Structure formats: C-alpha cells, structure tokens
mmCIF file with all atom_site columns, C-alpha atoms and ligand atoms in Angstrom:
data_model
loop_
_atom_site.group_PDB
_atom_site.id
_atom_site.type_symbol
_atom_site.label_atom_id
_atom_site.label_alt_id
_atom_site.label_comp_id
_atom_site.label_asym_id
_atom_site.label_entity_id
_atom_site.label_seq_id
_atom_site.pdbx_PDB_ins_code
_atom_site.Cartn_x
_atom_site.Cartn_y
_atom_site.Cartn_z
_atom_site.occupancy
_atom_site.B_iso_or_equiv
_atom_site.pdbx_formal_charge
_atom_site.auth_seq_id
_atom_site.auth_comp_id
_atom_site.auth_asym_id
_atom_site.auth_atom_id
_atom_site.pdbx_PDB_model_num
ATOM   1   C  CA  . UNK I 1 1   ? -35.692 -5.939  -45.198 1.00 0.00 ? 369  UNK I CA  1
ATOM   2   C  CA  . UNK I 1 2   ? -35.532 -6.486  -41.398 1.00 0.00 ? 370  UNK I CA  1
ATOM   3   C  CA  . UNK I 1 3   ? -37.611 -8.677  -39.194 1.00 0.00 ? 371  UNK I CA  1
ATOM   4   C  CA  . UNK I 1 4   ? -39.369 -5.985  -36.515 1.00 0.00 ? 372  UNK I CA  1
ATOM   5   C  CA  . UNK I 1 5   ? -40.806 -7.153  -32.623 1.00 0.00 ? 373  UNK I CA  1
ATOM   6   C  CA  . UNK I 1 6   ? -43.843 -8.714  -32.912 1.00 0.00 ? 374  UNK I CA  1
ATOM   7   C  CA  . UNK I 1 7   ? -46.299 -7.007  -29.804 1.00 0.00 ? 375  UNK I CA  1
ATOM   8   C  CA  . UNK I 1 8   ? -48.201 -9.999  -28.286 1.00 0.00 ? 376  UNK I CA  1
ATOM   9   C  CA  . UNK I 1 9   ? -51.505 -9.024  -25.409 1.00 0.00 ? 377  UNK I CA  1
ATOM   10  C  CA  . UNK I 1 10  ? -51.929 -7.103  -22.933 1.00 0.00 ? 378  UNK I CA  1
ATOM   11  C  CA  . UNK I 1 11  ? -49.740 -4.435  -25.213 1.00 0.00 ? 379  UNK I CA  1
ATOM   12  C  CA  . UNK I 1 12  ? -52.129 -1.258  -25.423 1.00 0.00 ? 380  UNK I CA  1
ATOM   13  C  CA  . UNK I 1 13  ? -51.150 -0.865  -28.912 1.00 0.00 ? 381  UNK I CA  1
ATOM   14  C  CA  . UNK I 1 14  ? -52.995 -3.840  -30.397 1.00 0.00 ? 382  UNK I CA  1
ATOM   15  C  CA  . UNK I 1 15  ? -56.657 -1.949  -28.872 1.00 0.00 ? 383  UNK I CA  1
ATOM   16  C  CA  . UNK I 1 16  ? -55.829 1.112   -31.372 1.00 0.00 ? 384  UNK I CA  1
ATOM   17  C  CA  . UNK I 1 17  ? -57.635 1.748   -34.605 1.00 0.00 ? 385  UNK I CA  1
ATOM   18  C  CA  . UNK I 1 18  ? -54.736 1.988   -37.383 1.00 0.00 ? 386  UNK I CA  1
ATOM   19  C  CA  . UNK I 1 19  ? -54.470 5.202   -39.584 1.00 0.00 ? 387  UNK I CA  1
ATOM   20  C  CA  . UNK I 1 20  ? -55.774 4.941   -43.194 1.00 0.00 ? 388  UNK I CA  1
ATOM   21  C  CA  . UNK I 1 21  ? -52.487 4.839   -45.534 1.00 0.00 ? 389  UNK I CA  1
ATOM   22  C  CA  . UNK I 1 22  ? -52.437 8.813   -46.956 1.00 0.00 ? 390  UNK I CA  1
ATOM   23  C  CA  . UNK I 1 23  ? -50.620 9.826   -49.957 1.00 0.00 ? 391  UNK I CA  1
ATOM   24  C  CA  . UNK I 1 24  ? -50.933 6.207   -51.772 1.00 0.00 ? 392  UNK I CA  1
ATOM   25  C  CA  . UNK I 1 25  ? -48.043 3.270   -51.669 1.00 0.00 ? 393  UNK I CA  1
ATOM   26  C  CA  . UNK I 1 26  ? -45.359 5.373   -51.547 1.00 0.00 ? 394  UNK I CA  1
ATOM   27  C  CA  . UNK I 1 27  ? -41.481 3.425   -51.408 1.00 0.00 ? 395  UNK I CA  1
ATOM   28  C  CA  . UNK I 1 28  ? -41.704 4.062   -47.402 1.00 0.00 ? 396  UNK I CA  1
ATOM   29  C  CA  . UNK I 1 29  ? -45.058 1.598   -46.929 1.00 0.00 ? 397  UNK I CA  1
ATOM   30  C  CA  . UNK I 1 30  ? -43.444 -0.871  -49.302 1.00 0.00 ? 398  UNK I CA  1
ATOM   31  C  CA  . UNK I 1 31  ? -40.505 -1.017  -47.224 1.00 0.00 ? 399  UNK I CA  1
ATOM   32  C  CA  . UNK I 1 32  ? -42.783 -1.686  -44.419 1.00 0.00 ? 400  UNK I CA  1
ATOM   33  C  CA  . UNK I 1 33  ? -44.704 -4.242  -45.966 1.00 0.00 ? 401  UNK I CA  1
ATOM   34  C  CA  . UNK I 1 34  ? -41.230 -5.806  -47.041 1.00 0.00 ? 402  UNK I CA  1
ATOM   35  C  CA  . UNK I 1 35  ? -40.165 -5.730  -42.733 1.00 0.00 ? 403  UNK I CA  1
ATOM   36  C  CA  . UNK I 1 36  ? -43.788 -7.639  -42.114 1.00 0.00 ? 404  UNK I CA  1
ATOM   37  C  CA  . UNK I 1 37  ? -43.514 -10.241 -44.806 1.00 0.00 ? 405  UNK I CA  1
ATOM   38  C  CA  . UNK I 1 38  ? -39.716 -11.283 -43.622 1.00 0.00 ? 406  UNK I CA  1
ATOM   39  C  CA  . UNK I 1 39  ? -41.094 -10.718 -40.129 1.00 0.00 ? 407  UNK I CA  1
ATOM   40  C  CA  . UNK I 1 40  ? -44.166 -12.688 -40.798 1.00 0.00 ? 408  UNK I CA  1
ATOM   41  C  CA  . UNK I 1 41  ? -42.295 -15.367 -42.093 1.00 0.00 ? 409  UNK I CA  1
ATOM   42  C  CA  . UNK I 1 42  ? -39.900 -15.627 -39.290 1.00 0.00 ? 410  UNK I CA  1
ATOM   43  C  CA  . UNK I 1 43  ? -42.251 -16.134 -36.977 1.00 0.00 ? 411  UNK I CA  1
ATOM   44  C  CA  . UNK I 1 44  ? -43.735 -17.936 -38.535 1.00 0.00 ? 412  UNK I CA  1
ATOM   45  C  CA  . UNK I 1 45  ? -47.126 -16.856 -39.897 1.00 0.00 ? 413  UNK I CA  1
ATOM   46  C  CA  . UNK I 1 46  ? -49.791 -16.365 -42.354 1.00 0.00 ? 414  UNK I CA  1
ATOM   47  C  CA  . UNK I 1 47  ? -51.005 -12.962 -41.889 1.00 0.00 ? 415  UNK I CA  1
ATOM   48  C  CA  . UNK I 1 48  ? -49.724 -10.261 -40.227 1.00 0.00 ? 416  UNK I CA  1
ATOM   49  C  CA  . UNK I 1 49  ? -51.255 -6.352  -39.922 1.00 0.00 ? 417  UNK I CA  1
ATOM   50  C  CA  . UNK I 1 50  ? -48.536 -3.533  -39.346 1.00 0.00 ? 418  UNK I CA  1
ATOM   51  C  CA  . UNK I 1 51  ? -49.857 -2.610  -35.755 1.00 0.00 ? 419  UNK I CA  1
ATOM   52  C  CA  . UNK I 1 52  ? -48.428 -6.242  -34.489 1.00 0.00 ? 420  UNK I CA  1
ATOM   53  C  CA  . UNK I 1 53  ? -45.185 -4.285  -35.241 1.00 0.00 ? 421  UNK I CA  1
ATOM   54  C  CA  . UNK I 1 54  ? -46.078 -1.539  -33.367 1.00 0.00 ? 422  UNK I CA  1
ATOM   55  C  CA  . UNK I 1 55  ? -47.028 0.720   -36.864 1.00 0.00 ? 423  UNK I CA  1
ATOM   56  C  CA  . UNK I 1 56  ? -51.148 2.030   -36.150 1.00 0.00 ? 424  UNK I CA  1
ATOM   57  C  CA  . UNK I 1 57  ? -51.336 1.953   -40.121 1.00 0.00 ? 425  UNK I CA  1
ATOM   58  C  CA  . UNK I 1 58  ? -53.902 -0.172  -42.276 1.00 0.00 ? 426  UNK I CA  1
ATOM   59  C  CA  . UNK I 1 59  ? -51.632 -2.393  -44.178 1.00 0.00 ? 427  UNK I CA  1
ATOM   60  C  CA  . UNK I 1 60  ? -51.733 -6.007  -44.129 1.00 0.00 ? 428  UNK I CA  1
ATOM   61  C  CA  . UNK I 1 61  ? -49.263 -9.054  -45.730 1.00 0.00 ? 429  UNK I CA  1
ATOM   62  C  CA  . UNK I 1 62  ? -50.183 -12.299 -45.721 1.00 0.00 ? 430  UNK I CA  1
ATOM   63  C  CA  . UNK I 1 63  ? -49.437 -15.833 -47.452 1.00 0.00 ? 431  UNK I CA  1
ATOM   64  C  CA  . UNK I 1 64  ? -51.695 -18.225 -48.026 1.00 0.00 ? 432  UNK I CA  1
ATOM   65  C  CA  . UNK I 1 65  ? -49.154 -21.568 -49.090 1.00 0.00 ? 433  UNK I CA  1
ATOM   66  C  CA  . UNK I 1 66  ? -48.916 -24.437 -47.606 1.00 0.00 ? 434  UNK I CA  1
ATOM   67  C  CA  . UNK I 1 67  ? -45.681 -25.993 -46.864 1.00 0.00 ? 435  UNK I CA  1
ATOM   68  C  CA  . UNK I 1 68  ? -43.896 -26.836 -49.633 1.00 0.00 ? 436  UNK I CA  1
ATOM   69  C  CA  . UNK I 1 69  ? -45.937 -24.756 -52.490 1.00 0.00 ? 437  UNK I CA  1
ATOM   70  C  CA  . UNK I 1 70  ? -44.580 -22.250 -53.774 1.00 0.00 ? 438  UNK I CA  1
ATOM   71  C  CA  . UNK I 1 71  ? -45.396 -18.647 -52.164 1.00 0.00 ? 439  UNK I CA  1
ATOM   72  C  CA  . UNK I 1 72  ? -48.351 -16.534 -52.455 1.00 0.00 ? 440  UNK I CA  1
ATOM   73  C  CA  . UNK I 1 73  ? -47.618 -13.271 -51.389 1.00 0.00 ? 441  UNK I CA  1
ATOM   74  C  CA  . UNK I 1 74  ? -50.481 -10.653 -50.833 1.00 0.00 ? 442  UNK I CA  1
ATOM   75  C  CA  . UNK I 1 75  ? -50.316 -7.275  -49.854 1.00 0.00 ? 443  UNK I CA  1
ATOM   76  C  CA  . UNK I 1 76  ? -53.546 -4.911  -48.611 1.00 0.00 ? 444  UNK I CA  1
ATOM   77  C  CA  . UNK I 1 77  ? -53.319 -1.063  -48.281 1.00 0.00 ? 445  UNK I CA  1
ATOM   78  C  CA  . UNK I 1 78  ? -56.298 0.093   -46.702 1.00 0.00 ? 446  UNK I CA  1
ATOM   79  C  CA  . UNK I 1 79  ? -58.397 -2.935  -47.107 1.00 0.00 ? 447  UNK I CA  1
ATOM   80  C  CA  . UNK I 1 80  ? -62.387 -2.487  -46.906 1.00 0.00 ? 448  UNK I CA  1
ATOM   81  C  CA  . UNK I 1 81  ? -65.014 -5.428  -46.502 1.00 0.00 ? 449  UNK I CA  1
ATOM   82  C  CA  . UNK I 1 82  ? -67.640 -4.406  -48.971 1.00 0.00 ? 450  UNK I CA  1
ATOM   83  C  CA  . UNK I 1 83  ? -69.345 -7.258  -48.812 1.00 0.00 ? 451  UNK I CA  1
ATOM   84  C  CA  . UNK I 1 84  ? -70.404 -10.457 -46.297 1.00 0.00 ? 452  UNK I CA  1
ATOM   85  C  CA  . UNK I 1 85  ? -72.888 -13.264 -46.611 1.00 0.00 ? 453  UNK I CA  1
ATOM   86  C  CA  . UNK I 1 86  ? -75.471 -13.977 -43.439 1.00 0.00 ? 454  UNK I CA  1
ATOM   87  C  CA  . UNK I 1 87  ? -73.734 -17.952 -43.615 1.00 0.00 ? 455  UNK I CA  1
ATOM   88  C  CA  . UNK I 1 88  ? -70.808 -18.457 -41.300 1.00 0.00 ? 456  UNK I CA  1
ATOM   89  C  CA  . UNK I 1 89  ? -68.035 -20.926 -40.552 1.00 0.00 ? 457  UNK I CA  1
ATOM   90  C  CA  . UNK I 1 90  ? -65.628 -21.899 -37.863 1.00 0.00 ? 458  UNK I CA  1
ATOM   91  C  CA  . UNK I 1 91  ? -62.589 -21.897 -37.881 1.00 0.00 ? 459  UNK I CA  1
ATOM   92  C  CA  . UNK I 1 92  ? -59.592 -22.813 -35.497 1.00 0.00 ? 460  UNK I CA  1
ATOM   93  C  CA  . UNK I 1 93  ? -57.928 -19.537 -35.587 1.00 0.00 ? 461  UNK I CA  1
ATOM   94  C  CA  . UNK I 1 94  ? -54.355 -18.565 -33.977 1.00 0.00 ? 462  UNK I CA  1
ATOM   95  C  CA  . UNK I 1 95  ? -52.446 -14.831 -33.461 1.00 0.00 ? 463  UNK I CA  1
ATOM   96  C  CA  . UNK I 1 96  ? -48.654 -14.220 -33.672 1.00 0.00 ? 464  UNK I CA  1
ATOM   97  C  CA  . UNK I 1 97  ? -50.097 -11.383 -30.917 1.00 0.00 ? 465  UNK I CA  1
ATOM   98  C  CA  . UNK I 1 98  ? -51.335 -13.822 -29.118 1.00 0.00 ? 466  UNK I CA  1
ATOM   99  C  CA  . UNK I 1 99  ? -48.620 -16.783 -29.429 1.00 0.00 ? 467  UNK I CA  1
ATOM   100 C  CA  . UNK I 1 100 ? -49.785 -20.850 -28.684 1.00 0.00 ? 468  UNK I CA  1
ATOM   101 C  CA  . UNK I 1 101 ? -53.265 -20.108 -28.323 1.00 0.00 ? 469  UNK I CA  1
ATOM   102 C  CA  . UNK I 1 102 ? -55.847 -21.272 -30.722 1.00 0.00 ? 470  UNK I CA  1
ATOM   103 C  CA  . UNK I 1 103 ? -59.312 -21.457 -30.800 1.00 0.00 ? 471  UNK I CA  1
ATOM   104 C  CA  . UNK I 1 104 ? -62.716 -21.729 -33.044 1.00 0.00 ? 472  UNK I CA  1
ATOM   105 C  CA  . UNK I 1 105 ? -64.115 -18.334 -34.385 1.00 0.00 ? 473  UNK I CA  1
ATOM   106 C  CA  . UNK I 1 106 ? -67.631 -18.097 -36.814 1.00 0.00 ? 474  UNK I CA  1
ATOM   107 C  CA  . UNK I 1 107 ? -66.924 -15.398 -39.325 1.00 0.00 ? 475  UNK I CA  1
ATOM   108 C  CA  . UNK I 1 108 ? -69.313 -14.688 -42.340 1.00 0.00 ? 476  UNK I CA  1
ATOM   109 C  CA  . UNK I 1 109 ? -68.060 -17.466 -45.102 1.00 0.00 ? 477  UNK I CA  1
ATOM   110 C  CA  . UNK I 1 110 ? -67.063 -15.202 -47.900 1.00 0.00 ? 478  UNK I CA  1
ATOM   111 C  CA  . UNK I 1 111 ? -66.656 -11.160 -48.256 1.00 0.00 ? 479  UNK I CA  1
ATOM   112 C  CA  . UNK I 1 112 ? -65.908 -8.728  -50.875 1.00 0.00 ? 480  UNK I CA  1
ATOM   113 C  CA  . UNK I 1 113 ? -62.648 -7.151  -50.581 1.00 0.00 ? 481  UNK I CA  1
ATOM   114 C  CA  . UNK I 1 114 ? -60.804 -4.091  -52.273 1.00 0.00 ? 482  UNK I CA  1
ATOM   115 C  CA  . UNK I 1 115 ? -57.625 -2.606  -51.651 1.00 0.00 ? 483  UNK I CA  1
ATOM   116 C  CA  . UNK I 1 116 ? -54.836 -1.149  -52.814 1.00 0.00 ? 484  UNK I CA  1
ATOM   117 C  CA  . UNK I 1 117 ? -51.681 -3.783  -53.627 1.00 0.00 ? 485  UNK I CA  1
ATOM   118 C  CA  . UNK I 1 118 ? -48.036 -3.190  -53.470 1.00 0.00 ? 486  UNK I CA  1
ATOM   119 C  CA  . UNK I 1 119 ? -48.245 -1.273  -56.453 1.00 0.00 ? 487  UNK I CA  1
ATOM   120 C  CA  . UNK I 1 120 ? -50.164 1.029   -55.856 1.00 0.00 ? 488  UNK I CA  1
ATOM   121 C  CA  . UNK I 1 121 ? -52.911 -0.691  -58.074 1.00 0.00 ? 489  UNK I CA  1
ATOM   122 C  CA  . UNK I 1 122 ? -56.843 -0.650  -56.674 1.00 0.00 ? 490  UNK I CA  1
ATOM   123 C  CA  . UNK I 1 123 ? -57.964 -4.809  -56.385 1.00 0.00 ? 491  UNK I CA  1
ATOM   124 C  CA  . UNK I 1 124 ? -61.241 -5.898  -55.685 1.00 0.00 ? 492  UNK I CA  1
ATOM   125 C  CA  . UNK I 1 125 ? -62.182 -9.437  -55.115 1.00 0.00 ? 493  UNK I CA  1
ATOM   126 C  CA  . UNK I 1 126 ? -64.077 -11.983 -53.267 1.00 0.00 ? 494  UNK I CA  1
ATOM   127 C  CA  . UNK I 1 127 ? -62.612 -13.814 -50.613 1.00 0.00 ? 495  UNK I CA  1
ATOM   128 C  CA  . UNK I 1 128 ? -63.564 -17.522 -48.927 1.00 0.00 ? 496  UNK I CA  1
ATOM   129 C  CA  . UNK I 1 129 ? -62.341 -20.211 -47.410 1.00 0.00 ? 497  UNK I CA  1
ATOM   130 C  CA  . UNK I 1 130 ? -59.118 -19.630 -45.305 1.00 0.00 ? 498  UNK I CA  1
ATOM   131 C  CA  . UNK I 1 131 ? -58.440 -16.306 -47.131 1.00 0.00 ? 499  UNK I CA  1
ATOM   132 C  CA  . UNK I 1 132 ? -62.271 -15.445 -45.836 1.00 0.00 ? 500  UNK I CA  1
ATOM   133 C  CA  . UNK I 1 133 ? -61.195 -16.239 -42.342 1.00 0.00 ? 501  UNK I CA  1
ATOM   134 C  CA  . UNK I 1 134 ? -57.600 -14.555 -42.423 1.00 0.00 ? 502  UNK I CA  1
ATOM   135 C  CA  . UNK I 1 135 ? -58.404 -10.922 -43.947 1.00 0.00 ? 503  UNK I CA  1
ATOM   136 C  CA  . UNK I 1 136 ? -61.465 -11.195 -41.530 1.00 0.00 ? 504  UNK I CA  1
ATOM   137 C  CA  . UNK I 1 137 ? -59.046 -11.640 -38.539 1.00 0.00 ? 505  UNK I CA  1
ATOM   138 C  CA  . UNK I 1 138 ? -56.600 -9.346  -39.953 1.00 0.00 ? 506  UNK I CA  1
ATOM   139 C  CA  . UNK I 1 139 ? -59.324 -6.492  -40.915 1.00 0.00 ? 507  UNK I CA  1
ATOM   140 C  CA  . UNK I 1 140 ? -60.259 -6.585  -37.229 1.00 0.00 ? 508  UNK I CA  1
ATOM   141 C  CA  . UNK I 1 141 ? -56.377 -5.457  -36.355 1.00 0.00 ? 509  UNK I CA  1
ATOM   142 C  CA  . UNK I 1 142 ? -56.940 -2.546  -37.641 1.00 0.00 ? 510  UNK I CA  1
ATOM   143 C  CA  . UNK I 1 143 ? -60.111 -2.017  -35.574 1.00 0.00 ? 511  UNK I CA  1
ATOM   144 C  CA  . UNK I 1 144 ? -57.786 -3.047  -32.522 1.00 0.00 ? 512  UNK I CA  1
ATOM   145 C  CA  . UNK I 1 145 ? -59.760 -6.401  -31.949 1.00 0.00 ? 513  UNK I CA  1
ATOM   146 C  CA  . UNK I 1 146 ? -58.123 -9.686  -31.587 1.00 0.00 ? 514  UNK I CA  1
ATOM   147 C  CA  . UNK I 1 147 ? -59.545 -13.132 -32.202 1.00 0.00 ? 515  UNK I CA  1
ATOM   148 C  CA  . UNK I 1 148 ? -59.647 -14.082 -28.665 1.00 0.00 ? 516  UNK I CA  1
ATOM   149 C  CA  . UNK I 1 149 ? -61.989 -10.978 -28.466 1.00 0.00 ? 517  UNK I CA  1
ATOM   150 C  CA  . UNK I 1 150 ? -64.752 -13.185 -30.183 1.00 0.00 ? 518  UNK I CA  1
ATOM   151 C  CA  . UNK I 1 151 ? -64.616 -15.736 -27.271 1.00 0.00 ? 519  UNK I CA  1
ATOM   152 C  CA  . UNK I 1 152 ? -65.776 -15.579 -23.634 1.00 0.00 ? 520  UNK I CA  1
ATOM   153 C  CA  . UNK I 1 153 ? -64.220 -13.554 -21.013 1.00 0.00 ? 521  UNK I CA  1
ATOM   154 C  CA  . UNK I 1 154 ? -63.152 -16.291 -19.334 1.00 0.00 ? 522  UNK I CA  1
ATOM   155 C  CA  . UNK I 1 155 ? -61.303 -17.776 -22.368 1.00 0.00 ? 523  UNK I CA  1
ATOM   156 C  CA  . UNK I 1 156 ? -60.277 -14.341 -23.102 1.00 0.00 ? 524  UNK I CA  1
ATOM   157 C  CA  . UNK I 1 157 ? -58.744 -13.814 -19.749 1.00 0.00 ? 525  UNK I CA  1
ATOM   158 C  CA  . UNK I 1 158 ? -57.033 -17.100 -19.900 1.00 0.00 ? 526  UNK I CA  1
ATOM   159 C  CA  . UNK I 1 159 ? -55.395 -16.720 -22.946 1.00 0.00 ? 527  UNK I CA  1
ATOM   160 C  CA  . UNK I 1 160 ? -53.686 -13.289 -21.910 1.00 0.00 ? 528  UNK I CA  1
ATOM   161 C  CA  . UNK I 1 161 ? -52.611 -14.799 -19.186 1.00 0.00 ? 529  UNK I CA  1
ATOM   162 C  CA  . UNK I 1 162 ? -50.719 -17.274 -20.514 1.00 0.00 ? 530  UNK I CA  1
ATOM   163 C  CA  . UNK I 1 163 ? -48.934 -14.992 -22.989 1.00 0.00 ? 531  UNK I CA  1
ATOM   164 C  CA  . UNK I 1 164 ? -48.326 -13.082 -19.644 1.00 0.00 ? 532  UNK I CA  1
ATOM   165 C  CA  . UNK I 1 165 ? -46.630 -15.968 -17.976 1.00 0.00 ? 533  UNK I CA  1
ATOM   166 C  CA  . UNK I 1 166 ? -44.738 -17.242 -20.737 1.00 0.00 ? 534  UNK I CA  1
ATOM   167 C  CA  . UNK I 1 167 ? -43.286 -13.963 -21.969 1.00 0.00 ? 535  UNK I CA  1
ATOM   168 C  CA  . UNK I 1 168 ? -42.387 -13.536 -18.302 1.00 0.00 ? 536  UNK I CA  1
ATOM   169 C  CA  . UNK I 1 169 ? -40.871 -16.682 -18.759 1.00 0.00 ? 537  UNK I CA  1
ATOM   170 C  CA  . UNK I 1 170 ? -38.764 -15.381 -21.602 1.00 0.00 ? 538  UNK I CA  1
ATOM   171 C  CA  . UNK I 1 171 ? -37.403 -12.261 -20.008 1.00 0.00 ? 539  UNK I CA  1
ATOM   172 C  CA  . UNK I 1 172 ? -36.139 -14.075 -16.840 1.00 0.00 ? 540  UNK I CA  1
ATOM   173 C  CA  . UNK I 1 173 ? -32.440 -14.434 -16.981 1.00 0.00 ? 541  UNK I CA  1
ATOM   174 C  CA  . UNK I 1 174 ? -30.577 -17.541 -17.449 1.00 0.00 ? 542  UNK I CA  1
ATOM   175 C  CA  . UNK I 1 175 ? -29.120 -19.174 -14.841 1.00 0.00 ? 543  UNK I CA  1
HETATM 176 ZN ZN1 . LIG A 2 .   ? -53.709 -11.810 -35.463 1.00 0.00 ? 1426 LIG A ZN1 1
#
C-alpha cells in the first residue's frame, strides 16, 4: 500500500468523467483501492474516488466509523444510483479536493446503489443517512463535479480561492 497526492481545485483533472472499470476487479484495481483507503485515511477522510489521485477510473473507498469504532471499510467498482426519492436533506459536506472548506448541500435522502465490491462480487443496496450523502458526493467525482459545484458562484469562487492561496502557502519555501 502507498499513500498517493491527493489533487485539490482548480486541478483540471477533478472536471473529467472517470472510465468505467473494464475487465472486472482484477489484482491491479485492488491495489488501487488499497493506495486510496491508506491514502484516505491519512488525510484524513471518509470517502475518497480514484480521480482525487489523479486515476479517471470509477472506483470509490470510503469508511463510514466514527472515531473510536471499529472500521467499516467499503469499496465501489463502477457504482450506479438506481434509485432516489423526491425528499432531500442537508448536509454540511467537506472535500479532501477541496481542503477546510465546508458547506450545506440538499441531496435526495436515500438512493439505491449497486456495484461491484473488492471481490469482484455484484452488491446492491439502499443507502441513507450519511452513507446517502457520501456515495452521492462521491458518485458526482466521477461525473467531475465537486460539492462546492452545488453552491453559488460566488461561494464557489471563494472556496477555490482559498485552496489557491493556501496551497501557495505550502509551496513557498521556508525561511
Ligand atoms: Zn470529495
């Protein structure tokens, strides 16, 4: 395992649609999916979709625990939303793409989900509550859309910004 670069905005690569997973979950996409959990959990995070490592293919990880319960590892190969209900709820939603900015998003409360797991094995369920809201914001990774495309422009535009600043920030040298 080996924790990748997590891309944060204006990066081009996070506006791409990702590549359907050909071929099935071959030992190469597990491998990847074993460099975004460890990355994932470096960060740290609870979701993560492979084009935030630069990969344009549809394969999420993600993990669910809170602090202190024990871990909950899930893995989605070319996940598909089958299924969402007219209600919606907010939720204060943040982006390891977009680092130390968080804000409210209305998603559809529950959706149907199937996908393919780390085995290889086809899953369908129903997802709500914070799992609702995360494959939701993950699923749109794929489509190259970002939760801070849901808000304004102006919020939009201030939230790139600051990732701008304080990754310039970053890569000044030390004095
Ligand atoms: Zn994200």
């Amino acid at each position: 395992m080996a924790i990748r670069e997590i891309i944060t905005v204006p990066d081009p690569r996070l506006k791409q649609v990702s590549k359907p997973v050909e071929g099935g979950v071959t030992d190469e996409i597990r491998q990847l999916m074993d460099d975004m959990l460890e990355t994932m959990y470096d960060a740290p995070g609870i979701g993560l979709a492979a084009i935030q490592i630069g990969v344009p293919l549809r394969v999420i990880v993600m993990d669910l625990a809170r602090e202190g319960e024990p871990p909950e590892v899930r893995y989605f190969v070319n996940p598909e939303i089958f299924d969402t209900i007219e209600e919606t709820a907010p939720y204060e939603e943040g982006c390891l793409s977009v680092p130390d900015v968080y804000d409210e998003v209305e998603r559809p409360a529950r959706c149907g989900i199937r996908y393919l797991d780390y085995n290889g094995n086809a899953v369908e369920e129903q997802a709500e509550g914070l799992f609702a809201v995360c494959i939701q914001h993950e699923m749109d990774h794929l489509e190259g859309t970002l939760f801070i495309d849901h808000l304004s422009r102006l919020k939009r535009q201030r939230a790139v910004e600051k990732v701008k600043k304080a990754n310039r920030l970053k890569t000044r040298p030390a004095a």
